[in-house]
Coordinates of C-alpha atoms in Angstrom, one line a residue:
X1 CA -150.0 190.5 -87.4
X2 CA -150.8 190.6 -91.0
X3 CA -149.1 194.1 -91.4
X4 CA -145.7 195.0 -92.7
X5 CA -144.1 197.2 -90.1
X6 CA -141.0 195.4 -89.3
X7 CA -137.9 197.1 -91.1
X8 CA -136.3 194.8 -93.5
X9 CA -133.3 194.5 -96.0
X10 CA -130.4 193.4 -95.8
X11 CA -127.3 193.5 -93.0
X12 CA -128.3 192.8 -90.0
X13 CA -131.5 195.0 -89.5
X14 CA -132.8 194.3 -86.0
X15 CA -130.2 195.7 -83.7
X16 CA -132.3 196.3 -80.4
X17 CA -134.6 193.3 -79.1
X18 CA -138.9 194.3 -80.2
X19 CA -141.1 193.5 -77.3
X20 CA -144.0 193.0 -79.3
X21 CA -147.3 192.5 -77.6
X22 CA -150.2 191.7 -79.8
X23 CA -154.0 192.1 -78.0
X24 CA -157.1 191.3 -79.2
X25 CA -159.3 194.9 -80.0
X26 CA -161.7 195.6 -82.2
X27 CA -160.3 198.4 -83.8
X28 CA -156.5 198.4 -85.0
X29 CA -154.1 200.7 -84.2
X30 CA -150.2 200.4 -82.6
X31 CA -148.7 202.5 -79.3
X32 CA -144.7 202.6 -78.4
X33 CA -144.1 202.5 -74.8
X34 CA -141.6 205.4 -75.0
X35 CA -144.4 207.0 -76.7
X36 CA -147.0 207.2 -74.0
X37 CA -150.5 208.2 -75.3
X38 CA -149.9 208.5 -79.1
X39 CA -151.3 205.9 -80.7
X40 CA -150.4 204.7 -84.5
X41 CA -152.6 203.9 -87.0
X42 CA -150.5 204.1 -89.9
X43 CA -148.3 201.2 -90.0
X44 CA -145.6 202.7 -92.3
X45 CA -145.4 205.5 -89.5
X46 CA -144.5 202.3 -87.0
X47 CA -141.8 201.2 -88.8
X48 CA -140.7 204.7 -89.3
X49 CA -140.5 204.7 -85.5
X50 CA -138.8 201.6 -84.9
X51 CA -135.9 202.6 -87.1
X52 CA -135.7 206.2 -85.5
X53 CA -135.9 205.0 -82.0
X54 CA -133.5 201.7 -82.9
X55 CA -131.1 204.6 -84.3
X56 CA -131.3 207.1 -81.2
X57 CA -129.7 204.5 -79.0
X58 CA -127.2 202.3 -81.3
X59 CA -126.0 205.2 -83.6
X60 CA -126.4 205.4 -87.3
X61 CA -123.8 202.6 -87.9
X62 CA -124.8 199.6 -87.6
X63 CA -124.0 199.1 -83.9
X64 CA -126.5 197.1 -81.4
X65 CA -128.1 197.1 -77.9
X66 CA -129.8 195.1 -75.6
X67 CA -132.3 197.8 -74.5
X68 CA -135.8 196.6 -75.9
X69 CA -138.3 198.5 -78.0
X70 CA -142.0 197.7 -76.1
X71 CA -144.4 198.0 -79.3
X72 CA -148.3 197.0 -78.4
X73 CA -150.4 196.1 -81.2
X74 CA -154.6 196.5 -80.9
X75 CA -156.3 194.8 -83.9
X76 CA -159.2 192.1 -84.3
X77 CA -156.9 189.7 -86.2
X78 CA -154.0 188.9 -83.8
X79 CA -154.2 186.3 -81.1
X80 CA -153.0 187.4 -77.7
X81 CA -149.5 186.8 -77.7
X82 CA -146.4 188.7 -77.0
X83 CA -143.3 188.1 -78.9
X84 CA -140.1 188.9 -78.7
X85 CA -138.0 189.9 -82.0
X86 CA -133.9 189.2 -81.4
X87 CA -131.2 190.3 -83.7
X88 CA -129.8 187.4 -86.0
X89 CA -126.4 186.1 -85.6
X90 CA -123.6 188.2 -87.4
X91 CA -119.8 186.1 -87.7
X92 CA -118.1 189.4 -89.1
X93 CA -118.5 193.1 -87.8
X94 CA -119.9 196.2 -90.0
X95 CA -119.4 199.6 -89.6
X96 CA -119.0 201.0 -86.1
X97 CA -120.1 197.3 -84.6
X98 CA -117.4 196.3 -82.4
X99 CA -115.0 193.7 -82.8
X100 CA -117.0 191.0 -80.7
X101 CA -120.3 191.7 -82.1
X102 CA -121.4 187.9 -82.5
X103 CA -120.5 188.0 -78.7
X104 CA -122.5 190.8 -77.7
X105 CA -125.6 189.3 -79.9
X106 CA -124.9 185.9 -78.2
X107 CA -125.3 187.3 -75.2
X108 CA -128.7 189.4 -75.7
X109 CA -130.2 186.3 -77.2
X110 CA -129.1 184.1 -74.2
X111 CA -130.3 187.1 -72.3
X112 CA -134.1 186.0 -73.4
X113 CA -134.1 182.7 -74.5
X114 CA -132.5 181.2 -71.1
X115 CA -135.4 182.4 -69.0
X116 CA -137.9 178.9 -68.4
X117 CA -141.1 180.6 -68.8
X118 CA -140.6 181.7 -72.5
X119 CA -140.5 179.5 -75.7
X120 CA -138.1 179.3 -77.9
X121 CA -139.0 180.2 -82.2
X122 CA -136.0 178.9 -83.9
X123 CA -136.4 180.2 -87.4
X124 CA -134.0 178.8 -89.9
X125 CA -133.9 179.2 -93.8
X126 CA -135.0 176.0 -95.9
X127 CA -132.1 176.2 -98.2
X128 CA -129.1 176.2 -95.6
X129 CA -127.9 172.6 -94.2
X130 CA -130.4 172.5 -90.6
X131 CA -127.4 171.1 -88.9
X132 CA -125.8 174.2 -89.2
X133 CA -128.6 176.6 -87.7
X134 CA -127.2 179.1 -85.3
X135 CA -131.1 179.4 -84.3
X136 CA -131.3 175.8 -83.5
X137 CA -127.8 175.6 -82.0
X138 CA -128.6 178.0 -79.3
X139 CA -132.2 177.0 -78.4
X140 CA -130.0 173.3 -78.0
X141 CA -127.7 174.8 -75.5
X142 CA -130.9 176.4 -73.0
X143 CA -133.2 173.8 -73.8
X144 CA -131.6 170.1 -74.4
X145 CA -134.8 168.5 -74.1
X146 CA -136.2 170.5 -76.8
X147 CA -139.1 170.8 -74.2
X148 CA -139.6 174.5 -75.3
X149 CA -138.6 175.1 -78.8
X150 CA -140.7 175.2 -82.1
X151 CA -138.6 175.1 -85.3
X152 CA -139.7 177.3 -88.3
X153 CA -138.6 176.8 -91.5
X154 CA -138.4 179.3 -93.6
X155 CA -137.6 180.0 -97.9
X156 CA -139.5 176.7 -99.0
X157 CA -139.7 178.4 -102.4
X158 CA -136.3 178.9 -102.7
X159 CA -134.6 175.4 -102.5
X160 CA -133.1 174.0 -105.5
X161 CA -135.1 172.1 -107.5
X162 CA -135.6 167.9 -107.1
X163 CA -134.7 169.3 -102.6
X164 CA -137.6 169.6 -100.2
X165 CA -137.9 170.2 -96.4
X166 CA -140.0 167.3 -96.1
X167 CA -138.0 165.1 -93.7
X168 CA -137.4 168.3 -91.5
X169 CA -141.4 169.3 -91.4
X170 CA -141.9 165.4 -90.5
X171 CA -140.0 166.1 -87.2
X172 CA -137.5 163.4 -88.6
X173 CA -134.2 164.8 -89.2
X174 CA -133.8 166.6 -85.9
X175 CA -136.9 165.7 -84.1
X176 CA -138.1 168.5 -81.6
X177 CA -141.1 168.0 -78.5
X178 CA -143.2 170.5 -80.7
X179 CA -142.7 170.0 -84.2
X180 CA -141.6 172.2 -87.5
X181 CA -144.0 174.7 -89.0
X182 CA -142.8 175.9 -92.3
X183 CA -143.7 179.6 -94.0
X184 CA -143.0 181.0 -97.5
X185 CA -142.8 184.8 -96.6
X186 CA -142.6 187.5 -98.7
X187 CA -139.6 188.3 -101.0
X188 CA -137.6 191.2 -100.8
X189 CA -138.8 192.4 -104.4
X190 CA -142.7 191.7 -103.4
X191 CA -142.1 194.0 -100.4
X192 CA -140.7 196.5 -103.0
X193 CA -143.7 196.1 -104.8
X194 CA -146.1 196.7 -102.2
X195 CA -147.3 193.4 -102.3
X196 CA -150.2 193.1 -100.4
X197 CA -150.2 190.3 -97.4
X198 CA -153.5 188.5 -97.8
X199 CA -152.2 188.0 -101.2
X200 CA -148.8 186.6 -100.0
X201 CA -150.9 184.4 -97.7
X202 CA -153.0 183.5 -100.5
X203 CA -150.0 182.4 -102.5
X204 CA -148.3 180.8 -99.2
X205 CA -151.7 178.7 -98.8
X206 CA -151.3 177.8 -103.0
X207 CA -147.6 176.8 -102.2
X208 CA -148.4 174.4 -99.8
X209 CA -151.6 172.4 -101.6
X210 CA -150.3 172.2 -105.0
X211 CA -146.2 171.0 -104.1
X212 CA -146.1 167.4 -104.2
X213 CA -143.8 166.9 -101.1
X214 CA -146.1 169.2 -98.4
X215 CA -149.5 168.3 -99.4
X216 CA -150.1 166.3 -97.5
X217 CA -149.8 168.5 -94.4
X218 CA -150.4 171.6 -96.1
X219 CA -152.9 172.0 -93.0
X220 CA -150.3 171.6 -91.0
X221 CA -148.2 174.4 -92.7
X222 CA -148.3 178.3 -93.1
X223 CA -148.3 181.8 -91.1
X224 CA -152.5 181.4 -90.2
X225 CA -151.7 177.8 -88.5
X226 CA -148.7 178.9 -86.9
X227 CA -150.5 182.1 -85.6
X228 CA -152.9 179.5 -83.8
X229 CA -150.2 177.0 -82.7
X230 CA -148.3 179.5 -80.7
X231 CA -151.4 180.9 -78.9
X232 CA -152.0 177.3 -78.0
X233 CA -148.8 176.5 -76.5
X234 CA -148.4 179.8 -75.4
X235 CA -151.4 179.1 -73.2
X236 CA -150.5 175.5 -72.2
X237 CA -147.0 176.8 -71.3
X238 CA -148.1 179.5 -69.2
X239 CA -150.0 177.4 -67.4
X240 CA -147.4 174.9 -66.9
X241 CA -145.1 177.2 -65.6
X242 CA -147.7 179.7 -63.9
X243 CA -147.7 177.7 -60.4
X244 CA -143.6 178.3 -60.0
X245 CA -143.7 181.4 -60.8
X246 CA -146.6 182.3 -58.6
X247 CA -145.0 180.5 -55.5
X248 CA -141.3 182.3 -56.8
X249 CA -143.3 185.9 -56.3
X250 CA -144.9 184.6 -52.8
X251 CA -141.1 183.9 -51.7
X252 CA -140.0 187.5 -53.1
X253 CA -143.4 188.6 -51.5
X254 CA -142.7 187.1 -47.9
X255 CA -139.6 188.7 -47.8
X256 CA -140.4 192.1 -48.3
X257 CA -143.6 191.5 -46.3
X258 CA -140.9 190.3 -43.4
X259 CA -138.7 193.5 -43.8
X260 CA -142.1 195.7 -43.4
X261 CA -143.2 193.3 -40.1
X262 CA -139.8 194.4 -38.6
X263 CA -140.8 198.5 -38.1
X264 CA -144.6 197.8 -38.3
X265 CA -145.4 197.1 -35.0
X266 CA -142.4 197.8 -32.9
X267 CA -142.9 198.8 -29.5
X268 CA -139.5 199.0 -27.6
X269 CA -140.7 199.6 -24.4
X270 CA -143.3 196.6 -24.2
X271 CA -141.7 192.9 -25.2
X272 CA -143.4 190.9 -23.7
X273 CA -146.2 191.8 -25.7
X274 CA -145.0 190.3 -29.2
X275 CA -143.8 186.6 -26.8
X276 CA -147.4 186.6 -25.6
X277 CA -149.2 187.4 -28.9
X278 CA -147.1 184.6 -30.8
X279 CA -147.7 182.1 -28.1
X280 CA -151.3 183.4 -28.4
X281 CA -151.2 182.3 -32.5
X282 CA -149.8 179.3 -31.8
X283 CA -152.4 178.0 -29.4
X284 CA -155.4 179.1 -31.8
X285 CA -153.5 177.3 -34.8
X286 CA -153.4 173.9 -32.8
X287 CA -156.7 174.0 -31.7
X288 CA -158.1 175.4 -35.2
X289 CA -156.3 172.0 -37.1
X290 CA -157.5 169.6 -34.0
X291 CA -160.8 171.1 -35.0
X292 CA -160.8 170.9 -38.4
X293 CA -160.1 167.7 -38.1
X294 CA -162.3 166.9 -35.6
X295 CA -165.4 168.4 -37.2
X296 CA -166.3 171.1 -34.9
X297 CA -165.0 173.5 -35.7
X298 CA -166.4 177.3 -36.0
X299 CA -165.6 177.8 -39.4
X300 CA -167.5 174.9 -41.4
X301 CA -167.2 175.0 -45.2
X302 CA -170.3 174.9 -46.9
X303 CA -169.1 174.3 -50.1
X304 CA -166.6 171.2 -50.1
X305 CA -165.5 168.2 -48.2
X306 CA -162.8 169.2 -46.2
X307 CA -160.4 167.9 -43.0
X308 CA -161.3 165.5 -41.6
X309 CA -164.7 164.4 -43.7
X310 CA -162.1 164.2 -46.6
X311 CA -160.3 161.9 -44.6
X312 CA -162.8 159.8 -43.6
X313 CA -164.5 159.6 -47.5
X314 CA -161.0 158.7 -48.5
X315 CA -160.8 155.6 -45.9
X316 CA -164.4 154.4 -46.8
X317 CA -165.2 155.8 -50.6
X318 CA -161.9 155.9 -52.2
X319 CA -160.0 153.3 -51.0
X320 CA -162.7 150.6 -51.4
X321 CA -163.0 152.1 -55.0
X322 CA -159.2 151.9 -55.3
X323 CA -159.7 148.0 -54.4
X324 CA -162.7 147.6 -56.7
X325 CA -160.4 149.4 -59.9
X326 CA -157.9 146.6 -59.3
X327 CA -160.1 144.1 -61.1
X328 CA -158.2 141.2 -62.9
X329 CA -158.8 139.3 -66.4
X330 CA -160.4 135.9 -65.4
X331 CA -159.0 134.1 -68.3
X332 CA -155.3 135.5 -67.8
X333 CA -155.7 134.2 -64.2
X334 CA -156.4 131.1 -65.6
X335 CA -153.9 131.0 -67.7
X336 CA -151.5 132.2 -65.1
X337 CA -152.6 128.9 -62.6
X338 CA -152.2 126.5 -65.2
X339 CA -148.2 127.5 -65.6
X340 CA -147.6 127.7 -62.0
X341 CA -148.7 124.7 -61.5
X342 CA -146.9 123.1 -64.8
X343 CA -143.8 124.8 -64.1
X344 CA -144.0 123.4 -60.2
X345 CA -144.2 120.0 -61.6
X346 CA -141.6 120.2 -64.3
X347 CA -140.4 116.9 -65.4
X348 CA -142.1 115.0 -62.9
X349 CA -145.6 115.9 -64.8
X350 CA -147.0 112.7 -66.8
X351 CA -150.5 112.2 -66.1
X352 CA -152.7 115.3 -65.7
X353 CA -151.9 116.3 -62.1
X354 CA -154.4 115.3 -59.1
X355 CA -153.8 118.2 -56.7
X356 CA -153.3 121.6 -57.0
X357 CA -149.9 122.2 -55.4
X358 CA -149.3 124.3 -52.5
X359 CA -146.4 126.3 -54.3
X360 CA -148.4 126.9 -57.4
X361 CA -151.4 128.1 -54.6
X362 CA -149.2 130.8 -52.7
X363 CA -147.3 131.8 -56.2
X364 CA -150.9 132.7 -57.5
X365 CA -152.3 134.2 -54.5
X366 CA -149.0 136.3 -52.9
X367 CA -148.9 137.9 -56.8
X368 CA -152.7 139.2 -56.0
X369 CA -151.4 140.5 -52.4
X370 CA -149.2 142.3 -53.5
X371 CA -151.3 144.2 -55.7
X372 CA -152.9 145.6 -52.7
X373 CA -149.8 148.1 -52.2
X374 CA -151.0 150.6 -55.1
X375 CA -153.9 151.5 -53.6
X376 CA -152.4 151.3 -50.5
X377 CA -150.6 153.9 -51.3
X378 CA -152.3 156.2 -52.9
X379 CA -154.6 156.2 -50.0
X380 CA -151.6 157.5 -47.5
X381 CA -151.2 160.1 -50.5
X382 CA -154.4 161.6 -50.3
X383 CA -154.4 161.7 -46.8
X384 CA -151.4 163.5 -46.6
X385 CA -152.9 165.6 -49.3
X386 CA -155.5 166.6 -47.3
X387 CA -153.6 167.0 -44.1
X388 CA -150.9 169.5 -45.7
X389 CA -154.1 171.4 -46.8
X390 CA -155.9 171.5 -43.4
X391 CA -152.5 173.5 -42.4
X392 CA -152.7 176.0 -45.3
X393 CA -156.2 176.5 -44.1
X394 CA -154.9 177.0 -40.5
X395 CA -152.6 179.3 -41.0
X396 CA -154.8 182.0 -42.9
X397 CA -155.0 183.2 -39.4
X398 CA -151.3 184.2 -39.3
X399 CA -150.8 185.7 -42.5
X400 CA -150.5 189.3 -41.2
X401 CA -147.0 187.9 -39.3
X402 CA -145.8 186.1 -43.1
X403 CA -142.2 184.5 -41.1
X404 CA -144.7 182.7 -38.6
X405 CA -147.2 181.4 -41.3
X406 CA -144.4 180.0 -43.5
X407 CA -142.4 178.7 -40.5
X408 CA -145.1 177.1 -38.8
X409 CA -146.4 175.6 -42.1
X410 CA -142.9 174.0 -42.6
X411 CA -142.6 172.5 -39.6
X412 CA -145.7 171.0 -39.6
X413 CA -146.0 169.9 -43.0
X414 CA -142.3 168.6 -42.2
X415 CA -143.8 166.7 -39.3
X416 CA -146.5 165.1 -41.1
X417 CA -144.5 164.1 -43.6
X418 CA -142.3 162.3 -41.3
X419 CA -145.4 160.1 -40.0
X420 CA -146.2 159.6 -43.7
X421 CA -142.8 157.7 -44.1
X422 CA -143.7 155.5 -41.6
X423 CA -146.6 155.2 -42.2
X424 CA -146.2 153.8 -45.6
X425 CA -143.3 151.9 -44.2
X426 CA -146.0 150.0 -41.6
X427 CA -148.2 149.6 -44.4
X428 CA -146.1 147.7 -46.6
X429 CA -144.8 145.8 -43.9
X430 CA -148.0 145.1 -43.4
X431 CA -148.6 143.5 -46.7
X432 CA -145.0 141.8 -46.7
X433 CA -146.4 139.8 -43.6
X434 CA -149.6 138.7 -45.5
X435 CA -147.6 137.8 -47.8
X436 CA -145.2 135.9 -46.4
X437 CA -147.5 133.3 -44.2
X438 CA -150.7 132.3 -45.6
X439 CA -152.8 130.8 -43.0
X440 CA -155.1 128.4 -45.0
X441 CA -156.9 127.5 -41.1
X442 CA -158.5 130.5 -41.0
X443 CA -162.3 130.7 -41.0
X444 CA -162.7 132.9 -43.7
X445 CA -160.6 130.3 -46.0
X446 CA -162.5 128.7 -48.8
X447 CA -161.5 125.1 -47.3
X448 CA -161.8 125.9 -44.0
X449 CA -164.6 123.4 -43.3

């Protein structure tokens, strides 16, 4: 954020999780959501808060809770991201902190880390044994994969002397999906000084290009490039995950939609009404996909290929193309004739052979067949593809009854993908038969005449 208003020293400091949401502004200023309308400009007043309002719901005494502080940050040098700051790990309890206090922090952590949409900052100290890191430990236990967890490393500058990080920030020693990014922060006596942070950055930059072991990806390392790499995968993660969560709050959406449905529109004294209207919506779907597939239907898009004009491009653009892709190296083909027709011989083979053997013919040739099943393939996916869609499409018609649209989606989606087993299954049968008899008398055979 480059600002210092995070309370430090030492004990454990952060006792209630920070919900810290940085946005992009051009002026700079801070507002606490339990503080509606003020808004901070001076950032020792910020920290001032945290502490107070940290204090007003744990007690003076060192004790924690799980109740976030929302702090929003305007300025014109953050990157839109939003953070969340969790207590560290304490093994033995202080003042009034109860007896299972690494429990209770345990807990809050797994609280956040556990959710899928979030990553995981694992920050752990340069000079403690990395195999050891609580941080690490517990990101392990959410995220096996490492998938989801970045590593900081932390207190480069203090490592004893002839020891270096360097095997760690090489994503060798305990490799992770997204990498290590080490900082050299502040120490507690330049924050007593007042030491400025574009100094401390300056002197973090000077770290990395003049030690001998992280030169060489000095670029690589510091608060500035980590700033950028988590807005990256910030970004890329939110859109990886955005299309779950969107279809999780559709679910969540549906339902409550379903428990309005039930008092919107009832009319005890008339049933037959809602038998006749649903029957009603059920015709107009049917003949709404016939059309759509069809092509005359009264709804024609304008702007895309769609139904059944997909379809048919697929059958006679795509699939030809598919074929086309599939082109083979002449000289492997060659190469692959010659042993084939070697390795038919075997011992037999003294003089250069006169024929070209049958075996060695079919070997060659069921080997290119078979190729044919990718594209194959891919066309029956496409289709399907653009069936499913042609449904979605369909069913905009029922979206005031949600039940009905998701029910008659499923069952025809369920449908179709029925007939896309077999259909595949034809296929390839289809292709086993080619390549099982190869009937050299046809007219279309090379030898033929």
């Amino acid at each position: 954020v480059f600002r210092d208003f995070l309370p430090r020293g030492s004990g454990i400091v952060t006792r209630r999780p920070l919900v810290l949401q940085l946005i992009t502004a051009k002026t700079e200023y801070a507002e606490f959501l339990h503080c509606k309308g003020k808004k901070f400009t001076d950032f020792d007043e910020v920290r001032q808060e945290i502490e107070v309002e940290t204090d007003r719901v744990t007690g003076m005494n060192k004790g924690i809770s799980s109740v976030p502080i929302n702090l929003r940050i305007y300025s014109p040098h953050v990157l839109s991201l939003t953070l969340i700051d969790l207590p560290g790990i304490t093994k033995v309890p202080v003042g009034d902190q109860p007896p299972d206090i690494e429990q209770q922090i345990r807990d809050m952590i797994m609280q956040f880390i556990s959710r899928e949409n979030c990553l995981i900052l694992a920050v752990t100290p340069a000079n403690t044994d990395l195999a050891n890191s609580d941080a690490l430990k517990l990101a392990k236990e959410v995220d096996p994969q490492g998938l989801r967890t970045i590593g900081v490393i932390t207190k480069l500058d203090l490592m004893d002397e002839g020891t270096d990080a360097r095997e760690v920030l090489e994503n060798k020693l305990l490799p992770l999906r997204r990498g290590y990014i080490g900082v050299v922060n502040r120490s507690q006596k330049d924050i007593d000084g007042k030491k400025d942070i574009k100094a401390a950055l300056l002197a973090e930059r000077k770290f990395f290009l003049s030690h001998p072991s992280y030169r060489h990806m000095a670029d690589r390392m510091g608060t500035p490039y980590l700033q950028k790499v988590l807005n990256q995968q910030l970004t890329n993660h939110i859109r990886d995950t955005l299309p779950a969560f969107r279809s999780k709050l559709q679910s969540q959406l549906l339902s409550i939609e379903h428990e309005v449905e039930v008092y919107k529109n009832f009319r005890p004294e008339d049933p037959t009404r809602k038998t006749k209207a649903l029957l009603q919506m059920v015709q107009q779907f049917s003949v709404d996909f016939e059309k759509r597939i069809e092509g005359s239907g009264d709804q024609v898009d304008t702007l895309e290929l769609s139904g059944g004009a997909k379809i048919n491009r697929i059958f006679h653009e795509r699939f030809p193309f598919e074929l086309v892709k599939m082109e083979f190296n002449e000289k492997e083909l060659r190469r692959e004739i010659s042993y084939a027709i070697k390795n038919i011989h075997g011992i037999r083979q003294v003089l250069p052979c006169l024929f070209t053997p049958d075996m060695a013919f079919e070997a060659i040739v069921k080997k290119q067949i078979v190729k044919l099943k990718g594209p194959c393939l891919k066309s029956v996916d496409l289709v399907m593809q653009e069936l499913i869609n042609t449904v979605k499409k369909c069913t905009k018609k029922l979206a005031t009854y949600p039940r009905l649209c998701e029910e008659t989606e499923r069952i025809v989606a369920g449908y179709i993908r029925e007939r896309e087993e077999k259909t595949k299954d034809q296929m390839l049968l289809l292709i086993d038969i080619q390549v099982s008899y190869i009937n050299t008398n046809h007219e279309d055979f090379i030898g033929f005449a």
